[in-house]
Coordinates of C-alpha atoms in Angstrom, one line a residue:
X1 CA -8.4 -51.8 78.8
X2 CA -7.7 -53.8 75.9
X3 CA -10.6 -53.7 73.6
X4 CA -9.6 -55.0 70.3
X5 CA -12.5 -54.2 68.0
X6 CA -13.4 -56.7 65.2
X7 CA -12.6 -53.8 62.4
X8 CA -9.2 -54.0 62.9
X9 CA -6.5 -54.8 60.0
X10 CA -6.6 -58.7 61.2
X11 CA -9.7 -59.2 62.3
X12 CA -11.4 -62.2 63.5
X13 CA -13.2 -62.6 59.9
X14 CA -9.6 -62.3 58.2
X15 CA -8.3 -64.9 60.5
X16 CA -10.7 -67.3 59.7
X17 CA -10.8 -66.9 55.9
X18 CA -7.2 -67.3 56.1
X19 CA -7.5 -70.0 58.2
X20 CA -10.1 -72.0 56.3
X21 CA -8.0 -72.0 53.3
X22 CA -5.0 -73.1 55.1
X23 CA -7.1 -75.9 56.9
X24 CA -8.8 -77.1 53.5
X25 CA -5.4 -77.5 52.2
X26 CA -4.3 -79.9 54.4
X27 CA -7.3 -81.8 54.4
X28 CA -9.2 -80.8 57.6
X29 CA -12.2 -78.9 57.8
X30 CA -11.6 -75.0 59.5
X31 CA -13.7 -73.5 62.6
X32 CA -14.8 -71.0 60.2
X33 CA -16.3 -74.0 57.6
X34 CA -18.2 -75.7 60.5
X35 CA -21.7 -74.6 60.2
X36 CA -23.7 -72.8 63.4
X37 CA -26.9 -74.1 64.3
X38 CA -29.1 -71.4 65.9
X39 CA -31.9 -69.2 64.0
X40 CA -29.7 -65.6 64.4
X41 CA -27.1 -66.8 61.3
X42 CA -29.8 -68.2 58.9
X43 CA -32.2 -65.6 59.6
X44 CA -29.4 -63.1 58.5
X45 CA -28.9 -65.3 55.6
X46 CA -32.2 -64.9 55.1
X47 CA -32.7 -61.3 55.4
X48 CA -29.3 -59.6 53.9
X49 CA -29.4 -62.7 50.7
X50 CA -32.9 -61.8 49.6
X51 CA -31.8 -58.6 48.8
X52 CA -34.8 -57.3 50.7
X53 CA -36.0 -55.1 53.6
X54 CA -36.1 -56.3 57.0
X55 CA -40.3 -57.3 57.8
X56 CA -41.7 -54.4 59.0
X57 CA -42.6 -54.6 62.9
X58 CA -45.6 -52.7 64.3
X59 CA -45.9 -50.8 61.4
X60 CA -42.3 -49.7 62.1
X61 CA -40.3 -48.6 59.2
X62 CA -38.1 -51.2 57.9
X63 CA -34.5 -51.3 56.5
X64 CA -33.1 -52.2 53.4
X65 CA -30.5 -54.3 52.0
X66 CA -28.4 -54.0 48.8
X67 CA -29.1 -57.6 46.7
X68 CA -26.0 -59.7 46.7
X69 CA -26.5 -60.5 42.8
X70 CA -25.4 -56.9 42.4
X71 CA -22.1 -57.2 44.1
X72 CA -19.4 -57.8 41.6
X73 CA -17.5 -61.0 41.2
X74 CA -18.1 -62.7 44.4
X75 CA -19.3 -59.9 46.3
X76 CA -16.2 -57.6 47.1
X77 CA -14.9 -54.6 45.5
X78 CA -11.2 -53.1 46.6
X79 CA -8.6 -50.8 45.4
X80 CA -11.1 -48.1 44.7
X81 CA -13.8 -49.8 42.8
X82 CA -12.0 -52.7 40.7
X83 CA -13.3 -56.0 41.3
X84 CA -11.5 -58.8 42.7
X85 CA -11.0 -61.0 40.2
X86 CA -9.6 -57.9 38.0
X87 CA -7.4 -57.2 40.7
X88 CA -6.2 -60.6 41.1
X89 CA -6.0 -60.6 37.2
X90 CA -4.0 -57.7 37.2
X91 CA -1.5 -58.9 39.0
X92 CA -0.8 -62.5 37.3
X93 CA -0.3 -60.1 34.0
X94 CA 2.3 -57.6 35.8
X95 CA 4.2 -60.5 36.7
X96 CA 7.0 -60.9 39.7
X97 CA 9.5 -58.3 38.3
X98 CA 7.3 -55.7 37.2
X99 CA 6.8 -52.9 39.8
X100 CA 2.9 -53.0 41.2
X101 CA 1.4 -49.4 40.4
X102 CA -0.1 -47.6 43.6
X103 CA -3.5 -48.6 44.4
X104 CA -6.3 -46.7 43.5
X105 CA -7.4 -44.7 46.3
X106 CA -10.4 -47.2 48.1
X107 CA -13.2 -46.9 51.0
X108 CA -12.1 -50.0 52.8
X109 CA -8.7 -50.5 55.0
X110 CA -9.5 -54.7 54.8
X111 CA -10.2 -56.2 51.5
X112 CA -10.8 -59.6 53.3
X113 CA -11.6 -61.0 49.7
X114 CA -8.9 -59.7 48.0
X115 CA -6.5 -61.7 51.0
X116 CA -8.3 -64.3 50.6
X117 CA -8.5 -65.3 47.3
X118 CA -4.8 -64.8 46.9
X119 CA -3.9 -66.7 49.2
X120 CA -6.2 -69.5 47.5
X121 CA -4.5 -69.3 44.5
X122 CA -2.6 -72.4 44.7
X123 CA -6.0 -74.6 45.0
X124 CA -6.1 -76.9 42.3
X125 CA -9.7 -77.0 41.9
X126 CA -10.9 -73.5 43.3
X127 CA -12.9 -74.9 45.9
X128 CA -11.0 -72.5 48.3
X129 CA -11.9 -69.4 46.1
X130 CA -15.5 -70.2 45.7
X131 CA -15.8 -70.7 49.7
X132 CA -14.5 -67.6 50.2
X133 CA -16.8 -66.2 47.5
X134 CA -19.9 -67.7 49.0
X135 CA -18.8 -67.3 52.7
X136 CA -22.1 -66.4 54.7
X137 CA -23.1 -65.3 57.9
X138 CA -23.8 -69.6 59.1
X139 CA -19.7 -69.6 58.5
X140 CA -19.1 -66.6 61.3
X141 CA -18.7 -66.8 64.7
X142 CA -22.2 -66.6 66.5
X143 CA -23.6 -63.1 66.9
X144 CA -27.0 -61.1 66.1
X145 CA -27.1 -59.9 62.8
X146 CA -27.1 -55.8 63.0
X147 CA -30.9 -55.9 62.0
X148 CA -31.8 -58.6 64.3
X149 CA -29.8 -56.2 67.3
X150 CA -31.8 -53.3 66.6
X151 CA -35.2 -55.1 66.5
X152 CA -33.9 -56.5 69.8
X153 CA -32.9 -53.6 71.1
X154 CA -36.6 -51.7 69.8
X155 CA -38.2 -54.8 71.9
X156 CA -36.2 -54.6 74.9
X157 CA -38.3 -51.9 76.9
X158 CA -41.6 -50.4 77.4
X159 CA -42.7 -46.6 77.4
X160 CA -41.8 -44.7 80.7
X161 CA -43.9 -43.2 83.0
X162 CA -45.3 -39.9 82.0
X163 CA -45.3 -36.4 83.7
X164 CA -46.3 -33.1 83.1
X165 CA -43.9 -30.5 82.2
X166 CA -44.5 -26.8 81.8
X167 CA -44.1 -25.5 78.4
X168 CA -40.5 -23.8 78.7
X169 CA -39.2 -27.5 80.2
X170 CA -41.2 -30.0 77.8
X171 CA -38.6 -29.0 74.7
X172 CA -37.1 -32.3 73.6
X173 CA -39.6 -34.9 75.4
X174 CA -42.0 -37.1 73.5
X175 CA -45.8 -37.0 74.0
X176 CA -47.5 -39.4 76.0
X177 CA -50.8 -37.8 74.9
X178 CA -52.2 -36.5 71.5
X179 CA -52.3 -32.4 71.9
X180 CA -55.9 -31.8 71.5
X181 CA -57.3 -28.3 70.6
X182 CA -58.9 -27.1 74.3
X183 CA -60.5 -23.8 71.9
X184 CA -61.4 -23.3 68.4
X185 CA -58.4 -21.2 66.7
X186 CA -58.8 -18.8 66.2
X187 CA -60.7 -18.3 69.2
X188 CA -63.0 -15.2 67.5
X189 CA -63.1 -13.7 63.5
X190 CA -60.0 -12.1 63.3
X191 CA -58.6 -9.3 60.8
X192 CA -56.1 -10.9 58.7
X193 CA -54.6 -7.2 57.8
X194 CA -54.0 -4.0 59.0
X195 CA -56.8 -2.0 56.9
X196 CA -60.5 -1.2 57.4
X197 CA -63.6 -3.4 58.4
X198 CA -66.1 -2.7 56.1
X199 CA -69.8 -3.7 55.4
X200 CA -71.4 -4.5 52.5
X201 CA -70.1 -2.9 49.0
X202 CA -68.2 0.6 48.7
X203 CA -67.5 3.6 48.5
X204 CA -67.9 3.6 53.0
X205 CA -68.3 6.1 55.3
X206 CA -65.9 7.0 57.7
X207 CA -65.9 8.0 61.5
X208 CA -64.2 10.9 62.5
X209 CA -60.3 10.1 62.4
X210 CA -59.7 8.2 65.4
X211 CA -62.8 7.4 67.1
X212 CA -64.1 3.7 67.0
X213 CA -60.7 2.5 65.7
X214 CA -60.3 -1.3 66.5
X215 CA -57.2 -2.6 68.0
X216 CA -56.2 -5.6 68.4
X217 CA -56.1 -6.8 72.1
X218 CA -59.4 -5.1 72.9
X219 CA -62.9 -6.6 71.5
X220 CA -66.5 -4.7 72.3
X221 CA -66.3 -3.3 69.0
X222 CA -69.3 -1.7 67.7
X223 CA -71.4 -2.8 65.0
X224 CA -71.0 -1.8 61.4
X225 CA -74.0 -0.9 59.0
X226 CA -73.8 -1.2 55.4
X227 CA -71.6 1.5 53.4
X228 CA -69.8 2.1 56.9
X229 CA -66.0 1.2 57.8
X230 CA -63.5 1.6 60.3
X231 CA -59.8 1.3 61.0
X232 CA -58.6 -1.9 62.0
X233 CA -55.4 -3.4 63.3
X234 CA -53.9 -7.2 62.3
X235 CA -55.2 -9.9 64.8
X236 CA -58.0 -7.3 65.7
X237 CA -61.3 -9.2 66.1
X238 CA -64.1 -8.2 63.4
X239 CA -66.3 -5.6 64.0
X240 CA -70.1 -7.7 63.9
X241 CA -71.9 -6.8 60.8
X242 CA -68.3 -6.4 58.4
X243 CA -68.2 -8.4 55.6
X244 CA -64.4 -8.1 54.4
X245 CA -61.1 -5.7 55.3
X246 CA -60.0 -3.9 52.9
X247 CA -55.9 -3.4 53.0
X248 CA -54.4 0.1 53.2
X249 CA -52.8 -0.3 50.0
X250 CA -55.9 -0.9 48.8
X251 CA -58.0 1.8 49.9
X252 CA -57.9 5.7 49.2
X253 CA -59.7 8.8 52.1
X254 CA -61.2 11.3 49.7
X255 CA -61.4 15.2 51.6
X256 CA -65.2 13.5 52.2
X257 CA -64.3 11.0 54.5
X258 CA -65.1 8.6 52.0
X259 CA -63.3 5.2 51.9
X260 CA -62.7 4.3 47.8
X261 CA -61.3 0.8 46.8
X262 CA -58.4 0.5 44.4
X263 CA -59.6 -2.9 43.5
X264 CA -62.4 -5.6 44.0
X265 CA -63.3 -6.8 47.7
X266 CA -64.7 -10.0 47.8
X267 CA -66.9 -11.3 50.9
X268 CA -64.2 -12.6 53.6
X269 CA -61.8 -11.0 52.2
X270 CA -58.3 -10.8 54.6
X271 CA -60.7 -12.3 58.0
X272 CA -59.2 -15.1 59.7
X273 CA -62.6 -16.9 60.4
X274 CA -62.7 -18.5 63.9
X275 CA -62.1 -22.5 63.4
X276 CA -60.5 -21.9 60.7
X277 CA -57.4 -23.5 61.7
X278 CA -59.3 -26.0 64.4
X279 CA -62.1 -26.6 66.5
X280 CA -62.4 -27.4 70.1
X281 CA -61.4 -30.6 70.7
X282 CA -59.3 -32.0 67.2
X283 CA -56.2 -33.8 68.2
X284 CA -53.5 -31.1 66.3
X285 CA -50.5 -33.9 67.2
X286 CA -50.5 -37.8 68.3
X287 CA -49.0 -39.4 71.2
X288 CA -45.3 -40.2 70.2
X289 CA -44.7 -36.9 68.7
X290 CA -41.1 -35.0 69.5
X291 CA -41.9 -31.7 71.2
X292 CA -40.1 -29.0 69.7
X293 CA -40.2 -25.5 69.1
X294 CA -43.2 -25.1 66.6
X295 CA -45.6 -27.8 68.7
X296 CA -44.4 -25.6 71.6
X297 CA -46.2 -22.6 69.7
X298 CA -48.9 -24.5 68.7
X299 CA -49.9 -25.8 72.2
X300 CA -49.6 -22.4 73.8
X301 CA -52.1 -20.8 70.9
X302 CA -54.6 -24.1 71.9
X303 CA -54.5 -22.7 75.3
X304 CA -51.9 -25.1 77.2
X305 CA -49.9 -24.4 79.9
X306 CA -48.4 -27.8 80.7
X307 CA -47.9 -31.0 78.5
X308 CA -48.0 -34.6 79.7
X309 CA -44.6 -36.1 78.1
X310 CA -42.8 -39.2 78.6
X311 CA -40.0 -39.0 81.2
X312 CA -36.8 -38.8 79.5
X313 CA -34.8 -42.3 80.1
X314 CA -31.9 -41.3 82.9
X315 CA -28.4 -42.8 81.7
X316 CA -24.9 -43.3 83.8
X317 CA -21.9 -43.6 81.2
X318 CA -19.1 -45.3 82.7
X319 CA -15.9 -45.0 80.7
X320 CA -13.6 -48.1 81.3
X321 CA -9.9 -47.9 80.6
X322 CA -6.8 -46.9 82.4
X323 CA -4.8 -45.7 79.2
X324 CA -7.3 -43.0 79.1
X325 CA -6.5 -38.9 79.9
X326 CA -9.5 -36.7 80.5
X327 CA -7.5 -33.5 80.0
X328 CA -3.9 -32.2 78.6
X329 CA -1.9 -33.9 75.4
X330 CA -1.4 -38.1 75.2
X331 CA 2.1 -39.2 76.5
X332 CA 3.6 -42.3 77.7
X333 CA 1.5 -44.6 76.1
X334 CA -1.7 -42.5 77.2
X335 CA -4.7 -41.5 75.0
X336 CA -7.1 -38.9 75.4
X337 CA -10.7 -40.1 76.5
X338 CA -13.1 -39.0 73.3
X339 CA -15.9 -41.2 74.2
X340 CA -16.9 -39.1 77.6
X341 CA -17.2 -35.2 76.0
X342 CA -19.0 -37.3 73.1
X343 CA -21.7 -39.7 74.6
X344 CA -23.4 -37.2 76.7
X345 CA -24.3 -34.8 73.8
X346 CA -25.1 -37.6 71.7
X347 CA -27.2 -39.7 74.3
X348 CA -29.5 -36.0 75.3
X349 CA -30.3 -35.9 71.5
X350 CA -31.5 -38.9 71.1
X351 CA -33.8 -38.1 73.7
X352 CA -32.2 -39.2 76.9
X353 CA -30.8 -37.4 80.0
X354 CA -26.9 -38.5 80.5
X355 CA -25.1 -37.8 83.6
X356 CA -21.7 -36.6 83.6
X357 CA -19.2 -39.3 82.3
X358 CA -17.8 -41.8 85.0
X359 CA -14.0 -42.9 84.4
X360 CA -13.3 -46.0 86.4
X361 CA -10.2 -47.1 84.4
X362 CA -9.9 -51.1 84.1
X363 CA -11.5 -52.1 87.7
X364 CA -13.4 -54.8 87.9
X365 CA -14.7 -53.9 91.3
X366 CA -15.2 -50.2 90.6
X367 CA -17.2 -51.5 87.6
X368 CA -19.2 -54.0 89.7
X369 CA -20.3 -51.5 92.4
X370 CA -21.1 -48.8 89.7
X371 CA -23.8 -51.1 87.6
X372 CA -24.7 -52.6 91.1
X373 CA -25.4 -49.2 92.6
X374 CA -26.8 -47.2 89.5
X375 CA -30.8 -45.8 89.9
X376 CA -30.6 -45.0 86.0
X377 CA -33.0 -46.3 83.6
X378 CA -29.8 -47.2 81.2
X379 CA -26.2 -47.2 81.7
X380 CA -23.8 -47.0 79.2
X381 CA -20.1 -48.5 79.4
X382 CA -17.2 -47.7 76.9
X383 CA -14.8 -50.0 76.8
X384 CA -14.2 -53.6 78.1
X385 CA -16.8 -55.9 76.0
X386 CA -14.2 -57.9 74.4
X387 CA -12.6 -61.2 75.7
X388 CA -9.0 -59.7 77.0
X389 CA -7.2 -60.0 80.4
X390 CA -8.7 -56.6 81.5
X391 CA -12.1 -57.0 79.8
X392 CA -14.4 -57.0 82.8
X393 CA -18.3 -56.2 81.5
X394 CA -18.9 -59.5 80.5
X395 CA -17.3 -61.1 84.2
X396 CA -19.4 -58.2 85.7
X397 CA -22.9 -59.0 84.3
X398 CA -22.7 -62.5 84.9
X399 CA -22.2 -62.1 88.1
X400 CA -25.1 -59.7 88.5
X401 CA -26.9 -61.8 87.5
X402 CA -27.8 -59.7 84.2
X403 CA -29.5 -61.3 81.1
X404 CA -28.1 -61.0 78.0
X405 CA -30.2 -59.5 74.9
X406 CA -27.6 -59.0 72.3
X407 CA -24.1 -60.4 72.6
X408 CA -21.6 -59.2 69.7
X409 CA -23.3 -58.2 66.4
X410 CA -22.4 -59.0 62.5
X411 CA -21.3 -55.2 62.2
X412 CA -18.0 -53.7 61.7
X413 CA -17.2 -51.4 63.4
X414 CA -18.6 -52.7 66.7
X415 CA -18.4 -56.0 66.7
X416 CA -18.1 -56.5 70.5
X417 CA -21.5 -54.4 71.5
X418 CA -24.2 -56.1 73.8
X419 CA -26.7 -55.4 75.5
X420 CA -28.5 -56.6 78.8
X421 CA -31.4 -56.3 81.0
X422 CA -30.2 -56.2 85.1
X423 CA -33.0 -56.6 86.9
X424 CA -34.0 -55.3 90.2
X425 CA -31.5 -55.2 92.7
X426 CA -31.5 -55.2 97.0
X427 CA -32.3 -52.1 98.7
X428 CA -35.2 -51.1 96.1
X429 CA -32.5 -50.5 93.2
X430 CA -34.9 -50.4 90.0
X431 CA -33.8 -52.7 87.0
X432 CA -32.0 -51.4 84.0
X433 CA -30.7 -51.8 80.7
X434 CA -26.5 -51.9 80.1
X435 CA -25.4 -51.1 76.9
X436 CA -21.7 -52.0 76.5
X437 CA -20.4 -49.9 74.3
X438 CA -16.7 -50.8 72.2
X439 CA -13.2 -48.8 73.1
X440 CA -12.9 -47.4 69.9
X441 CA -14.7 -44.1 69.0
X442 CA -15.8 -45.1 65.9
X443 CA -16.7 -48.5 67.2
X444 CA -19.0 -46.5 70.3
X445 CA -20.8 -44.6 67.5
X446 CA -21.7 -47.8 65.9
X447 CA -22.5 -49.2 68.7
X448 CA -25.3 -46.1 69.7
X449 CA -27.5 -47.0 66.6
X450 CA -27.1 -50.2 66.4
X451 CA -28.6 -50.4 70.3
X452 CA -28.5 -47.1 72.0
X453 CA -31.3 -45.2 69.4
X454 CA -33.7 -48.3 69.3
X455 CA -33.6 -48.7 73.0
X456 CA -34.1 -45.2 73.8
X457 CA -37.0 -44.5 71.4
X458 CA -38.9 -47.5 72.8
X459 CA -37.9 -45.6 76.5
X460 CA -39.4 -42.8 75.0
X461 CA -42.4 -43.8 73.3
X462 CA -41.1 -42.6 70.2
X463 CA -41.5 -43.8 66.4
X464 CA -39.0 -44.4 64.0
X465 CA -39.7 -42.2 61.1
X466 CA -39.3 -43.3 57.4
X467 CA -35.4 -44.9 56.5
X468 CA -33.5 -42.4 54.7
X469 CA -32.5 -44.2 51.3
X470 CA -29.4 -42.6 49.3
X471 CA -27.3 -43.4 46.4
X472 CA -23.4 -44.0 46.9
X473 CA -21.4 -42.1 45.0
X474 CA -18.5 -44.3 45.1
X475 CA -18.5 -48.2 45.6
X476 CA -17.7 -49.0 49.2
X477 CA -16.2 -52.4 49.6
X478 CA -18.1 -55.5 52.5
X479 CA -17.0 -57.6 55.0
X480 CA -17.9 -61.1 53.8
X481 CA -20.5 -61.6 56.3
X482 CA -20.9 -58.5 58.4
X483 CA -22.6 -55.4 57.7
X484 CA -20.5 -52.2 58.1
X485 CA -21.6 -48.8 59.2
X486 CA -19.4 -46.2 56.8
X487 CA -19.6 -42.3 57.5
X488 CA -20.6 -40.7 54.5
X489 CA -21.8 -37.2 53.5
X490 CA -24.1 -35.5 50.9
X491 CA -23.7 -34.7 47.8
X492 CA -26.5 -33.5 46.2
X493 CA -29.9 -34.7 46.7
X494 CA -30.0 -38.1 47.8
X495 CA -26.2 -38.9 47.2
X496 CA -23.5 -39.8 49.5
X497 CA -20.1 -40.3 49.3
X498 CA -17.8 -42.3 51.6
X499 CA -15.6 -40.6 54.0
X500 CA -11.7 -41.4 54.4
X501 CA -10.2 -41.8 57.9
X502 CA -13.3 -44.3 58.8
X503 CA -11.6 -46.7 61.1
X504 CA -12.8 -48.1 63.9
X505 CA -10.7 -45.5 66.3
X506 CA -11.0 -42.5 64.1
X507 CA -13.5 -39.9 64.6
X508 CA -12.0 -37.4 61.8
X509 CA -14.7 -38.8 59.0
X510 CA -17.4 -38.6 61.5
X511 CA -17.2 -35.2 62.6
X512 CA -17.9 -34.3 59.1
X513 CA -20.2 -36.4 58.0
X514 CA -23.6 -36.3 57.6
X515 CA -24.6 -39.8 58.3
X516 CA -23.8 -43.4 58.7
X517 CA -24.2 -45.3 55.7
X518 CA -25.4 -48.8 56.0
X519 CA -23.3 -51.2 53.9
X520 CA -24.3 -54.9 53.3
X521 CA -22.6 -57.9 53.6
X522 CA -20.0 -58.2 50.6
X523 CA -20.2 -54.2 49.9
X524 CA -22.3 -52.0 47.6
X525 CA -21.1 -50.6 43.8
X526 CA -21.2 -47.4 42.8
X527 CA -24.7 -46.2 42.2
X528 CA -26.0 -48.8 44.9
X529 CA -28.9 -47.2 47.0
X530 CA -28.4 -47.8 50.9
X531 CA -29.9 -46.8 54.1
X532 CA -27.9 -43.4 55.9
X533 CA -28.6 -43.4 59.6
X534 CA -28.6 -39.5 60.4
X535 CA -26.3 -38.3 63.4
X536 CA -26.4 -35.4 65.7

């Protein structure tokens, strides 16, 4: 497998910038300058140069986009957070014989600006520099932009059937119906305290110690008369004729048997009245709603047994590559597999049930009989979506027939992602969704939510809660037309700050990162509020 991501140091984008300039100069017109028709590229344009959100889409939450207007001097910031132009600036006035100081440290390992205005320097009239400066998504190579592939991706599937599941195996499903109270809680008045029931105002008469005490767990108690009271336990159900409990704390025995307050008891004082938390029949949760350990409780106290949940989407993950090791230390041009120990944890949290990882190595057959044979709802390939000599999903889907949803998105890392619908196959085989995932870790992860989480909560039933909006902490420089996906963590109440070692085969800023910021076209200053995708 050769899988050459689009984040890498000379990237498709780079090679086109560099290439339009080059082009322009001699008079022609670049690949990169000629304009692509289609709706994806100037609905990204759009989108992203409005500075807006995306339209929200069944009352789905939407995401946001930093404004281009905000992005400094042509819409990149490198070497740590100096614009362009100041870096440019800076080095016309060092001149060729003064030493370059070391570059700030910076968020970005491309500064496709920064290349590309220098090498437009020459230009006699600038047209090259302000090409590159106003270089949009119509001037890239045709792909979805990242918001379009997720609303694909969201659109891409119905709900799965539901089934009921006992209460200790429904963790981690979705509802496929509202949870509706089947008894008033709680079910009878109930003592709120351990204490004594008593009727009507003090000082109360007492039983003998330990006769008519009422425990919790065993109701019939007898009726109370006014100026009477009797020992009661927490959760106990109220004695008929009580009117309050009075907390031990609260209460004194004179020799008498006389019950004395310490302080005022108001009517209903420390009884949990029944209904007071529901009544037979209220919907407690909607349909859509994550089960987890507290609606667990709460279902068992409405007096379920079983829940009727969506089934959780089944995945195969088929790891493509024959450089890859699944055990021991990388040698002879060997790599260690991190995508298989990674996708199935990652896939079960976002709600699905992964397999154990497939490694078929760079076999196009292997790869043709495992999509063709799979009964999974969705299967999930690492590996192999680019264009190279060994590159076999694309060869493989065609000829299974399989429709394409979402070929290569505006996102770095990830470029190469897709994703496609392979419909029913002979011998009753169901149809399912691929998701080809890039080679590169980082890449894979972008790759998940971008197409992965949207597919599986529409699998699942489930709704995707508010976007998470945070403040960067440090300016993270853009790709001129792509968005990029940038680990970050938190500092502080809605601030992040970039992570280092984000490339597109590095997994060291992940694993300690609290998110995924999303990071418009051109990049975001300092201060900039952008969307954080959460992770496992």
């Amino acid at each position: 497998m050769k899988d050459v991501d689009g984040d890498s140091a000379l990237d498709r984008a780079t090679e086109d910038a560099l290439a339009l300039f080059a082009d322009q100069r001699a008079g022609s017109r670049s690949r990169a300058g000629d304009r692509v028709p289609g709706g994806d590229a100037e609905a990204a344009v759009g989108r992203a140069g409005s500075g807006g959100a995306e339209p929200a889409r069944d009352g789905r939450a939407s995401f946001g986009y930093f404004p281009f207007d905000e992005i400094p001097v042509g819409g990149g910031v490198v070497d740590g957070g100096r614009p362009v132009g100041a870096a440019r600036d800076a080095r016309a006035a060092r001149g060729p014989s003064v030493p370059a100081p070391a570059p700030a440290p910076a968020y970005d390992d491309f500064p496709f600006l920064d290349v590309g205005i220098a090498a437009a320097e020459d230009s006699r009239d600038g047209a090259d520099e302000e090409r590159a400066r106003t270089m949009t998504a119509d001037d890239a190579p045709r792909s979805s932009s990242w918001a379009a592939a997720r609303a694909a991706a969201a659109e891409a599937a119905g709900v799965l059937p539901a089934e009921d599941r006992s209460l200790a195996d429904a963790l981690g499903h979705v509802l496929a119906e509202s949870l509706v109270a089947l008894t008033d809680l709680p079910s009878f008045d109930t003592s709120a305290m351990d204490g004594w029931a008593v009727a009507g105002p003090g000082p109360w008469k007492l039983p003998p110690p330990g006769e008519q005490d009422v425990l919790a767990g065993r109701p019939g108690a007898r009726p109370l008369r006014d100026g009477r009271a009797v020992r009661i336990a927490t959760g106990a159900p109220i004695p008929p004729g009580a009117t309050a409990v009075l907390r031990s704390e609260h209460g004194e025995v004179t020799v008498k048997g006389e019950l004395l307050a310490s302080r005022h008891v108001s009517h209903g004082q420390d009884i949990r009245p029944r209904g007071g938390e529901c009544r037979q029949g209220d919907e407690l949760v909607p349909a859509g709603t994550l089960v987890t350990p507290a609606l667990l409780g709460l279902a068992a106290a409405a007096g379920y047994d079983a829940l009727t949940v969506v089934r959780r989407p089944r995945v195969d993950v088929l790891v493509l590559g024959d450089e890859l090791l699944r055990e021991g230390l990388p040698e002879g041009g060997l790599i260690r597999d991190a995508l298989g120990p990674m996708l199935g944890p990652w896939l079960r949290a976002l709600g699905a049930e992964p397999g154990e990882a497939v490694c078929l190595g760079d076999d196009a057959e292997a790869l043709y009989g495992a999509l063709a044979a799979s009964t999974a709802d969705v299967v999930v390939t690492t590996g192999g979506t680019a264009s190279g000599p060994v590159d076999h999903v694309h060869p493989t889907l065609r000829r299974l027939g399989a429709e394409l949803l979402v070929d290569g998105v505006a996102v770095r890392p990830g470029h190469p992602m897709l994703l496609a619908w392979l419909g029913p196959g002979r011998h009753g085989r169901p149809g399912r969704h691929v998701v080809g995932l890039p080679g590169n870790p980082l890449a894979a992860v972008a790759g998940l939510l971008t197409l992965a989480e949207p597919l599986l909560r529409a699998l699942t039933g489930r709704a995707p809660g508010a976007p998470v909006r945070a403040v960067l902490t440090e300016a993270v420089s853009g790709h001129p037309v792509d968005t990029r996906l940038v680990p970050v963590e938190y500092e502080g109440v809605g601030r992040v700050r970039p992570m280092r070692f984000h490339g597109p085969a590095m997994l060291r800023g992940l694993a300690a990162a609290d998110g995924m910021a999303v990071v418009p076209a051109g990049g975001a200053v300092r201060s900039a509020e952008v969307t954080v995708l959460g992770v496992p």
